[in-house]
PDB file of C-alpha atoms and ligand atoms in Angstrom:
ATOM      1  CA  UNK A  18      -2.786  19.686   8.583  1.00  0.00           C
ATOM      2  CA  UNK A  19      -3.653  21.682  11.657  1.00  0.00           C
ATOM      3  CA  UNK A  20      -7.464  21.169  10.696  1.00  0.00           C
ATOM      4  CA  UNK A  21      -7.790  18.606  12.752  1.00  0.00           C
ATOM      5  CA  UNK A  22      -7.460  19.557  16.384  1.00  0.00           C
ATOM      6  CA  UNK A  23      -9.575  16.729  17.546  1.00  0.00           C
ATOM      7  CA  UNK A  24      -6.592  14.415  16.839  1.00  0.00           C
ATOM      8  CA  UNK A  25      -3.982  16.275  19.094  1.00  0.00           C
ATOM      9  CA  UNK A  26      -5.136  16.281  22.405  1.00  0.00           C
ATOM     10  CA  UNK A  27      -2.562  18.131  24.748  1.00  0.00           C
ATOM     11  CA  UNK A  28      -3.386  16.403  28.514  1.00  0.00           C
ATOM     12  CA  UNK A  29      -2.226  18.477  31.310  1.00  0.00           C
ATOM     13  CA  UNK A  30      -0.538  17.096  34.160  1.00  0.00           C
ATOM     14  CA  UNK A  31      -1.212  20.177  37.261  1.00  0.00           C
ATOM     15  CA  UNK A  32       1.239  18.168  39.676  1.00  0.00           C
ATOM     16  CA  UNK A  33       4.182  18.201  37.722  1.00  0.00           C
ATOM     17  CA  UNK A  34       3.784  21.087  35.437  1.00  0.00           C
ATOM     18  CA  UNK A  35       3.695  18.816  32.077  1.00  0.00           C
ATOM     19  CA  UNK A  36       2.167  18.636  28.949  1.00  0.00           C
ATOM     20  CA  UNK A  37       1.867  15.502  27.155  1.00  0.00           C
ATOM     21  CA  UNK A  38       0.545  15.668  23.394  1.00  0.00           C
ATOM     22  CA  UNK A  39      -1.840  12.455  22.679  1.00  0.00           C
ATOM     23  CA  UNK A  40      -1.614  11.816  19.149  1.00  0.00           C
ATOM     24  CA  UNK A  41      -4.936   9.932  18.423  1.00  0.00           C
ATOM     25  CA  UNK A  42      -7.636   9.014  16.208  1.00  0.00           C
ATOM     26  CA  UNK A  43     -10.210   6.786  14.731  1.00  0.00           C
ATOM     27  CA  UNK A  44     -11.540   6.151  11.073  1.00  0.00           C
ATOM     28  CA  UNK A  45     -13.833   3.927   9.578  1.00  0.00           C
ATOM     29  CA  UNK A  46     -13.149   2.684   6.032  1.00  0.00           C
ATOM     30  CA  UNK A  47     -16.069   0.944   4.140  1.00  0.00           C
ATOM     31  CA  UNK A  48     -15.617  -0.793   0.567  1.00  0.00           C
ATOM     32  CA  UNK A  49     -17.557  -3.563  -0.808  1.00  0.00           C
ATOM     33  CA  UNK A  50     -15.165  -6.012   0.371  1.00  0.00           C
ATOM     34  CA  UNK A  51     -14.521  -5.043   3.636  1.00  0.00           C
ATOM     35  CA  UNK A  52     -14.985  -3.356   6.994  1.00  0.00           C
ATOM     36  CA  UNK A  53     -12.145  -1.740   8.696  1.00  0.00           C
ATOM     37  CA  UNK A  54     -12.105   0.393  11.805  1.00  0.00           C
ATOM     38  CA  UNK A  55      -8.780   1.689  13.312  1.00  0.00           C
ATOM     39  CA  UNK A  56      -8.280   3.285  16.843  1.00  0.00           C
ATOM     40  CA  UNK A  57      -4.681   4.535  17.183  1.00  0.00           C
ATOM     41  CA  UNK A  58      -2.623   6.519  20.245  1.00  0.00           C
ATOM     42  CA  UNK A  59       0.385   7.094  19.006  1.00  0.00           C
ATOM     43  CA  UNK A  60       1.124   8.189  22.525  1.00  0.00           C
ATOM     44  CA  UNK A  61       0.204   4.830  24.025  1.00  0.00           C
ATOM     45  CA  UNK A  62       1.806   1.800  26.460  1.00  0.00           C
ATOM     46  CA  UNK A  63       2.164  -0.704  23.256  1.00  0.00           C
ATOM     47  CA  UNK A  64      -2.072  -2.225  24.093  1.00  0.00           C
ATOM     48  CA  UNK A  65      -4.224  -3.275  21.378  1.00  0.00           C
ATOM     49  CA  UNK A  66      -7.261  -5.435  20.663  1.00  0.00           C
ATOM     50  CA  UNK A  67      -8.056  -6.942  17.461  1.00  0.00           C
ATOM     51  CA  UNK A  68     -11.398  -8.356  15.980  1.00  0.00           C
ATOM     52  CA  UNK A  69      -9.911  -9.408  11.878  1.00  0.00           C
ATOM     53  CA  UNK A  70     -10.901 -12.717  11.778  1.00  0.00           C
ATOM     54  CA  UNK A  71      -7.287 -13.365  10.452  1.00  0.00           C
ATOM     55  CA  UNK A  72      -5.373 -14.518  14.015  1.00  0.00           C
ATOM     56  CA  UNK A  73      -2.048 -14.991  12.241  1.00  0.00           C
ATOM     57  CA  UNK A  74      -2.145 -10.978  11.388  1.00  0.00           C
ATOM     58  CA  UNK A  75      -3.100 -10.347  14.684  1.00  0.00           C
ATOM     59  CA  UNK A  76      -0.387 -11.552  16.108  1.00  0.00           C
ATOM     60  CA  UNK A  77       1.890  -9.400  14.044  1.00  0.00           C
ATOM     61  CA  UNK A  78      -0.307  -6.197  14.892  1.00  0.00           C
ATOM     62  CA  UNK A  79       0.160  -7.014  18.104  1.00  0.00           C
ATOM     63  CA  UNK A  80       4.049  -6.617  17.832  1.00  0.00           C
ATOM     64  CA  UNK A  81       3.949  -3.571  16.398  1.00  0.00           C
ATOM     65  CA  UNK A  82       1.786  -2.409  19.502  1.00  0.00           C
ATOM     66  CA  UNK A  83       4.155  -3.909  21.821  1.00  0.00           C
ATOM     67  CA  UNK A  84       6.916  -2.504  20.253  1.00  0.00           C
ATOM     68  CA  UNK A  85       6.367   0.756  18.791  1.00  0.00           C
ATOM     69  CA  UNK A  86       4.404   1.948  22.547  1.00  0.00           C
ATOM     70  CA  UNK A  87       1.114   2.469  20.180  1.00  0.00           C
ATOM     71  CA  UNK A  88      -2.405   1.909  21.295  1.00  0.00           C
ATOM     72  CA  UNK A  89      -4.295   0.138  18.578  1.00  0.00           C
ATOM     73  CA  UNK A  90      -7.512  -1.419  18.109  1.00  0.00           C
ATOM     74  CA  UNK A  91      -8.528  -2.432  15.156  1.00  0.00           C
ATOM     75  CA  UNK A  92     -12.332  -4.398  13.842  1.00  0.00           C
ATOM     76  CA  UNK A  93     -12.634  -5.710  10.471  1.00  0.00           C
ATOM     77  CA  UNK A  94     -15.049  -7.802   8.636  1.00  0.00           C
ATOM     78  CA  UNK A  95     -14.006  -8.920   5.423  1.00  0.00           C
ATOM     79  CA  UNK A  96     -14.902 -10.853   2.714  1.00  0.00           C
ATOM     80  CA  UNK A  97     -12.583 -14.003   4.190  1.00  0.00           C
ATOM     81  CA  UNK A  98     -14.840 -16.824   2.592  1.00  0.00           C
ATOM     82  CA  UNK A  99     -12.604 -15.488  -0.641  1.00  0.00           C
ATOM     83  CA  UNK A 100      -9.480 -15.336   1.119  1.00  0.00           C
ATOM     84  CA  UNK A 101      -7.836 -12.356   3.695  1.00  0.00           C
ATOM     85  CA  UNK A 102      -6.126 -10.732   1.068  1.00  0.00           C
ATOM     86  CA  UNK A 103      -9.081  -7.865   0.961  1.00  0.00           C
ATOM     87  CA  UNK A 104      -8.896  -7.833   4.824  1.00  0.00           C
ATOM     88  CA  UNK A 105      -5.068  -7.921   5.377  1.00  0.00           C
ATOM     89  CA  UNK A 106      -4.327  -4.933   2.084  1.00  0.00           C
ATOM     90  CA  UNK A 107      -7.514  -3.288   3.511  1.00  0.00           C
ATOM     91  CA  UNK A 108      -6.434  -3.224   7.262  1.00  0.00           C
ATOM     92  CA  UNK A 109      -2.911  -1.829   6.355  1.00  0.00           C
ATOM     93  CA  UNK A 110      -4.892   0.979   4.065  1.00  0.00           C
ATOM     94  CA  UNK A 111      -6.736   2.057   7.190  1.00  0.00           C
ATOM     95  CA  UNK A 112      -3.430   1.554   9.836  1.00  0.00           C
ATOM     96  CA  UNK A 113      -2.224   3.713   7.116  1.00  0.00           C
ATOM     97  CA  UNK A 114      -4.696   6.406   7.376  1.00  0.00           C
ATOM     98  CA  UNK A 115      -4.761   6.497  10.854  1.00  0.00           C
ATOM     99  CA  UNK A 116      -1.226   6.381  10.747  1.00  0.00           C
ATOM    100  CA  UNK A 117      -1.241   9.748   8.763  1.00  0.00           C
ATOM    101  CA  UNK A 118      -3.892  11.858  10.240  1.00  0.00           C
ATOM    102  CA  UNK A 119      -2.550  10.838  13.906  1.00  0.00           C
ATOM    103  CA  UNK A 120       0.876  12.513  12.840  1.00  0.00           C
ATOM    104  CA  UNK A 121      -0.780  15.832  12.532  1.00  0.00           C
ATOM    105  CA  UNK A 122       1.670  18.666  10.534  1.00  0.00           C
ATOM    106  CA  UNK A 123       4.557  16.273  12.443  1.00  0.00           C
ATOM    107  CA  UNK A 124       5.899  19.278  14.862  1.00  0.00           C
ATOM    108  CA  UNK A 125       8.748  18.407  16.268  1.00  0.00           C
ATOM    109  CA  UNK A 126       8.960  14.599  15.604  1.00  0.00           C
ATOM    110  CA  UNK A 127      12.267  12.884  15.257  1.00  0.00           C
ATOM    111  CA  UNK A 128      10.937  11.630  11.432  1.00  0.00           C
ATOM    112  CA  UNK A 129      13.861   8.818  10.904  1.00  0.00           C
ATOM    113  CA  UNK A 130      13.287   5.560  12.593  1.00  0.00           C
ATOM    114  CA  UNK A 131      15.282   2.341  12.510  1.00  0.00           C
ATOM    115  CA  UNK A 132      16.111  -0.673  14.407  1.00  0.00           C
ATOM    116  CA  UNK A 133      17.047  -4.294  13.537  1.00  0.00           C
ATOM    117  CA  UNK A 134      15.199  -7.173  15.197  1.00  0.00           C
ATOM    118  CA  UNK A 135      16.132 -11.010  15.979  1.00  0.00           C
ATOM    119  CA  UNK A 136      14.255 -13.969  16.863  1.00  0.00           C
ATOM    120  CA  UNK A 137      16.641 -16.783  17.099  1.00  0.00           C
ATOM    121  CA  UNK A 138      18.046 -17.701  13.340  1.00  0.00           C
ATOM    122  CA  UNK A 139      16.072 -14.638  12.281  1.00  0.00           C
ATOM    123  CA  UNK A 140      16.787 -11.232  11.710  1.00  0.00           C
ATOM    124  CA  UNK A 141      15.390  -8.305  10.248  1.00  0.00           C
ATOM    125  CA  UNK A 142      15.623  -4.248   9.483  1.00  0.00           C
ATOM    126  CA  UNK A 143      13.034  -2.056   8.939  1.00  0.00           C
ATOM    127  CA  UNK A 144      13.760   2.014   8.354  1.00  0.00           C
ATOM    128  CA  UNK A 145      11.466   4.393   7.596  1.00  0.00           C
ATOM    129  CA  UNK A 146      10.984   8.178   6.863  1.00  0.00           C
ATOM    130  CA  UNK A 147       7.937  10.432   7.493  1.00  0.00           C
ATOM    131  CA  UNK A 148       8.404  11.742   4.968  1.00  0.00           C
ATOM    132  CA  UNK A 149       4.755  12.743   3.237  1.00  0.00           C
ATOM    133  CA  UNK A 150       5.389  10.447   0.491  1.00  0.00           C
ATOM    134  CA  UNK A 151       4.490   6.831  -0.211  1.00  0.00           C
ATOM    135  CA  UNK A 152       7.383   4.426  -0.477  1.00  0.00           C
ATOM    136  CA  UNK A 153       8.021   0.498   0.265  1.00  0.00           C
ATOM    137  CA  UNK A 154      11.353  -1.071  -0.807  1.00  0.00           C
ATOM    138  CA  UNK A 155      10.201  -4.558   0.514  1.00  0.00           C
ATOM    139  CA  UNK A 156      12.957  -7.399   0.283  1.00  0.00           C
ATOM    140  CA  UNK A 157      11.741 -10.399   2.192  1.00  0.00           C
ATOM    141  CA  UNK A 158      12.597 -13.972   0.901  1.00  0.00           C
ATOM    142  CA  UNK A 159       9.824 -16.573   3.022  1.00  0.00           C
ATOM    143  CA  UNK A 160      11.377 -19.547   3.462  1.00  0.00           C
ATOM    144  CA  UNK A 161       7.714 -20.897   2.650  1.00  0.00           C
ATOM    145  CA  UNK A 162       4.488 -19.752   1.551  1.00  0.00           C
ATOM    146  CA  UNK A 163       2.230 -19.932   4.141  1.00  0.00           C
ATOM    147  CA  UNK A 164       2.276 -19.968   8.443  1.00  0.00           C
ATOM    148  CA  UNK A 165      -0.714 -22.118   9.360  1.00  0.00           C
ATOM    149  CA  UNK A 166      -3.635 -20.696   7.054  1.00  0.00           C
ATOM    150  CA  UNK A 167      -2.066 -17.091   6.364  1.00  0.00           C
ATOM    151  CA  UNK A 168      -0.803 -16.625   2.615  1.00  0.00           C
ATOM    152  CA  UNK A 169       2.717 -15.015   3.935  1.00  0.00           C
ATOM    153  CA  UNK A 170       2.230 -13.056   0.356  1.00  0.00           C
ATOM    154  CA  UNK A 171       0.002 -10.482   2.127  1.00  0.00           C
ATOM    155  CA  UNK A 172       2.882  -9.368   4.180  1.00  0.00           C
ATOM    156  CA  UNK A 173       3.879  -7.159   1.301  1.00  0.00           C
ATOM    157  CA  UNK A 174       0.084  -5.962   0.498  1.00  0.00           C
ATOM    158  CA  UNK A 175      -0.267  -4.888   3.869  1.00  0.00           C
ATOM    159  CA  UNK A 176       2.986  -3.235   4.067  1.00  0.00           C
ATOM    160  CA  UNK A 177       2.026  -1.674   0.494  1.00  0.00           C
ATOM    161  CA  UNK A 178      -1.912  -0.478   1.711  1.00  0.00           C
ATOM    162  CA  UNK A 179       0.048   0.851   5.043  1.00  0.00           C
ATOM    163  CA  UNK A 180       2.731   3.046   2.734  1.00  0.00           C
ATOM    164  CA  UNK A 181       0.866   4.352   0.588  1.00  0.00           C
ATOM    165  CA  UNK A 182      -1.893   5.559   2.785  1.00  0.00           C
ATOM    166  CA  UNK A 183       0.472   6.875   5.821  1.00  0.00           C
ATOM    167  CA  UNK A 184       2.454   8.523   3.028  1.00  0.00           C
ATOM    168  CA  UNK A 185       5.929   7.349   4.609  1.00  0.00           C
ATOM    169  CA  UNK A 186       9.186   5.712   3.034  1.00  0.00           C
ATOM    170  CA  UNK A 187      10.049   2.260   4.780  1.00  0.00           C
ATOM    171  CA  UNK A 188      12.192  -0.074   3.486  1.00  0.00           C
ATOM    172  CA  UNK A 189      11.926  -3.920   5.175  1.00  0.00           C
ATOM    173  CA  UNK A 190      14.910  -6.170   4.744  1.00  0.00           C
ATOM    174  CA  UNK A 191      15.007  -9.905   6.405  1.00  0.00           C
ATOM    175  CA  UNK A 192      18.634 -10.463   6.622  1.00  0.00           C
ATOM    176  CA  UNK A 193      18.589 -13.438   7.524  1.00  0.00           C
ATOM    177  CA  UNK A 194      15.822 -16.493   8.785  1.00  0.00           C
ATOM    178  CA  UNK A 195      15.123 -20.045   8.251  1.00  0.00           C
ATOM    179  CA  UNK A 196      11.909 -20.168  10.260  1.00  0.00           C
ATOM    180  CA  UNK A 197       9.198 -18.463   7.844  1.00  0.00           C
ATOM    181  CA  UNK A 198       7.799 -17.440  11.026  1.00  0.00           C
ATOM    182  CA  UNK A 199      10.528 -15.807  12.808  1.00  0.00           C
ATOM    183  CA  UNK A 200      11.100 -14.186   9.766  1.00  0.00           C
ATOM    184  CA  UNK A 201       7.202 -12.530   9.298  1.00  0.00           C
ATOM    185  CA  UNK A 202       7.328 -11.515  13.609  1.00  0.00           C
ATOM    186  CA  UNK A 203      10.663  -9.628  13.293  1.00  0.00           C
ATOM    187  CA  UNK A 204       9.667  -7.540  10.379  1.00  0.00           C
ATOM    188  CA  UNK A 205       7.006  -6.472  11.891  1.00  0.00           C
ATOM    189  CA  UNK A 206       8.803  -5.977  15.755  1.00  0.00           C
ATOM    190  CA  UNK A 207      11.292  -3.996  13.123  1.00  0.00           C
ATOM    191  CA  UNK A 208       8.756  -2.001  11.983  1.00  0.00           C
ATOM    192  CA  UNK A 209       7.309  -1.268  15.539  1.00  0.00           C
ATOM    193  CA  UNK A 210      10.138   0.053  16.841  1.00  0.00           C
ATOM    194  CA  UNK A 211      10.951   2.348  13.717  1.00  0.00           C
ATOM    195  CA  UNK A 212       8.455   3.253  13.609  1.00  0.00           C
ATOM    196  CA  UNK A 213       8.615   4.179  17.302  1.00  0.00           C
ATOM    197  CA  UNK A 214      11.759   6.364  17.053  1.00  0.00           C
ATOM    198  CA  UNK A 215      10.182   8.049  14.021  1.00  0.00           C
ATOM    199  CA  UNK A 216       7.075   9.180  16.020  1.00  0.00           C
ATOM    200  CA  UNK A 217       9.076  10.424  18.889  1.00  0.00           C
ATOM    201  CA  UNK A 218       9.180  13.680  20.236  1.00  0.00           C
ATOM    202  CA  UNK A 219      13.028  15.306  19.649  1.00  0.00           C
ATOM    203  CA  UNK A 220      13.709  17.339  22.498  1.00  0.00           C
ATOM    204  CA  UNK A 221      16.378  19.458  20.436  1.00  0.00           C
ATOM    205  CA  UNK A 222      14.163  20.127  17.510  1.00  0.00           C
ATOM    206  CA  UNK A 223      12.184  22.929  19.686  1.00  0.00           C
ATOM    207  CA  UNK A 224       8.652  21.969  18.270  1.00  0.00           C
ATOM    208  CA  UNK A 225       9.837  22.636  14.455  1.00  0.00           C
ATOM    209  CA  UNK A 226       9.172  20.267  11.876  1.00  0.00           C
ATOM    210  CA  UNK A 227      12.358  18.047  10.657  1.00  0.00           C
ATOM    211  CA  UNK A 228      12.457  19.418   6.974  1.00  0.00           C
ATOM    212  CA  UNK A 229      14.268  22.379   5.570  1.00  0.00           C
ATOM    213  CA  UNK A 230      11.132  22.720   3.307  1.00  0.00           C
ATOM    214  CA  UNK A 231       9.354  23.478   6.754  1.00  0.00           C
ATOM    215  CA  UNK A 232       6.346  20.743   5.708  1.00  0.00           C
ATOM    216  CA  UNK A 233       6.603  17.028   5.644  1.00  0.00           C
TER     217      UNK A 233
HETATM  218 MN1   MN B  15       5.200 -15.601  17.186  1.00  0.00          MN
END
């Protein structure tokens, strides 16, 4: 995957000496049904800007931002007169794909990421794995359906779309919640910050890529 040397830019810092690699990149993703462009740093301070038309999914992106350190802004128009379930699987399809092509051939990455998150009653896990191949073990019981006008079902489809298109393992656990949505904003802080260890650099690992097969 070292085709793409547009995505890793290396930025030079002359006063101090450093390098600092800016994972980054943009795709567009047109179907019938929807619209989705995705601007990702991976290398970022956590900002982001959204334009879904689906707030409530905003404000979950916007965790993952916060808390995984990743620039992200992302556009969609989508066939919402229907309902946002085109939007929300379509949106994780492109995070996912951005996701993937931002991680480059993975050199020297720590790969594993975990971290449990509360709000209040609520608590979740989310670990994941870099691993190159698409995997969601997803085990979240809502204590009801919906949070104001979002279907809480299309957590899972966008966690699904954002798997299978980044080509990583994560498994999502909510431990424990009463407040449906508590339980929806720590799964995705979870993921953030997995997702945040995963990406990291690993000062130890010399530059090599975390897989005795040599390729993730
Ligand atoms: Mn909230």
């Amino acid at each position: 995957m070292t085709d793409n040397p547009e995505i890793s830019l290396l930025r030079s810092d002359p006063e101090t000496g450093t390098t600092t690699i800016m994972r980054q990149t943009e795709i567009t993703r047109n179907t019938l049904e929807t619209q989705v462009s995705v601007s990702l740093n991976l290398d970022g301070t956590g900002q982001s800007r959204f334009a879904t038309g689906v707030p409530f999914l905003e404000h979950m992106l916007e965790q993952v931002a916060r808390h995984g350190l990743i620039d992200l802004d992302i556009a969609a128009q989508g066939d919402l007169h229907i309902d946002a379930h085109h939007t929300v699987e379509d949106i994780g399809i492109s995070f996912g794909q951005a996701l993937n092509r931002a991680l480059g051939d993975k050199q020297g990455i720590r790969r594993y990421g975990q971290a449990y998150v509360p709000l209040d009653e609520a608590l979740s896990r989310a670990v994941v794995d870099l691993s190159g191949r698409p995997g969601l073990s997803f085990n979240v019981d809502f204590t009801r359906a919906t949070v104001g006008a979002f279907d809480l079902d299309l957590v899972r489809e966008f966690f699904q779309g954002l798997t299978n298109h980044a080509l990583i393992t994560l498994h999502i656990d909510n431990l424990r919640g009463e407040n449906a949505h508590h339980q929806a904003e720590t799964v995705f802080k979870a993921f953030g910050r997995a997702l945040r260890m995963a990406v990291e650099t690993d000062p130890r690992a010399a530059g090599g890529v975390p897989s005795t097969k040599g390729l993730l």
